[in-house]
């Protein structure tokens, strides 16, 4: 009954086979191999535009290099108060950008609101150059609370950001989980709603280690190859990331993987919601389930083999207030989550009243 993290899942058989097949003979290094050329073209085609595509091995590198290309060291990147870049990437964003500041907004809500963004930007900088000014808006899709920004919400946020001259970055570590939830195209969830640069993650959705930075505004990419090299993230044997992306995209394999993870999460969420002492914190829109449970019940589930994380209750809605005898938990499904694991977990849950 493993619901710890999609980062801890294995590699899909199709992607592993692609790595084996790529391991034949000699190939050019430093992104000049045939796999990388084909993967860059395939991703641009997937997004239905002439995007500038580059590969790295980690999500932190993807996010931070995207930010470093988009703002100056004396500027600010706005993000949700619980965003990965501000809470879970140490000071990597500051390091990669040369000292740019991150400002978190709406930490008590599951998503950043257009009202908050508009109010923040309308305040302006009273005394330039004495005050740092916002230059980037970073949005996470899925959010850290497992929520999906609708296309309308994305458009509203990007319109406000662009009105004030900001570049809009999307952290897409769980991009495909959001994509299948909205049932839209990659283009519709990115550049067509105003996203300028995307960190696209495949690692959480079946790949071994495969992340891409995709510039929908090619002018933003002019520093990328130098910053990637300077930061130590230019792989010499680049075909290994590219081969993963080619297999991930082939026959919409990414969709099969993400759909399965989302479906298992919905089943798990429904089963938890039926327990009289449990409550779901936010609607399950992707592959993550957030719930409040009695601590004794959590311990019982762990004793029966359940693996999952307790989560910070600091941004739980007021009506979902976590009481002293309770705790908030996060359960994550992946492409490897077996339906029988979900059934087993729900059965174990309902054995304790």
CSV table of C-alpha atoms in Angstrom, one decimal, residues 39 50 90 119 131 135 157 159 201 264 312 317 348-350:
chain,number,residue,atom,x,y,z
A,39,UNK,CA,13.1,14.8,-29.2
A,50,UNK,CA,8.2,26.5,-32.8
A,90,UNK,CA,16.5,25.3,-0.8
A,119,UNK,CA,-3.5,43.8,-5.9
A,131,UNK,CA,12.8,48.5,-4.1
A,135,UNK,CA,9.6,40.4,-13.2
A,157,UNK,CA,-3.5,35.3,-14.2
A,159,UNK,CA,-3.2,38.6,-18.6
A,201,UNK,CA,8.5,17.1,-15.9
A,264,UNK,CA,-6.3,5.5,-8.8
A,312,UNK,CA,1.7,20.5,6.9
A,317,UNK,CA,-9.1,25.9,4.8
A,348,UNK,CA,-7.8,-1.3,6.1
A,349,UNK,CA,-9.2,2.1,6.7
A,350,UNK,CA,-12.7,0.9,7.2
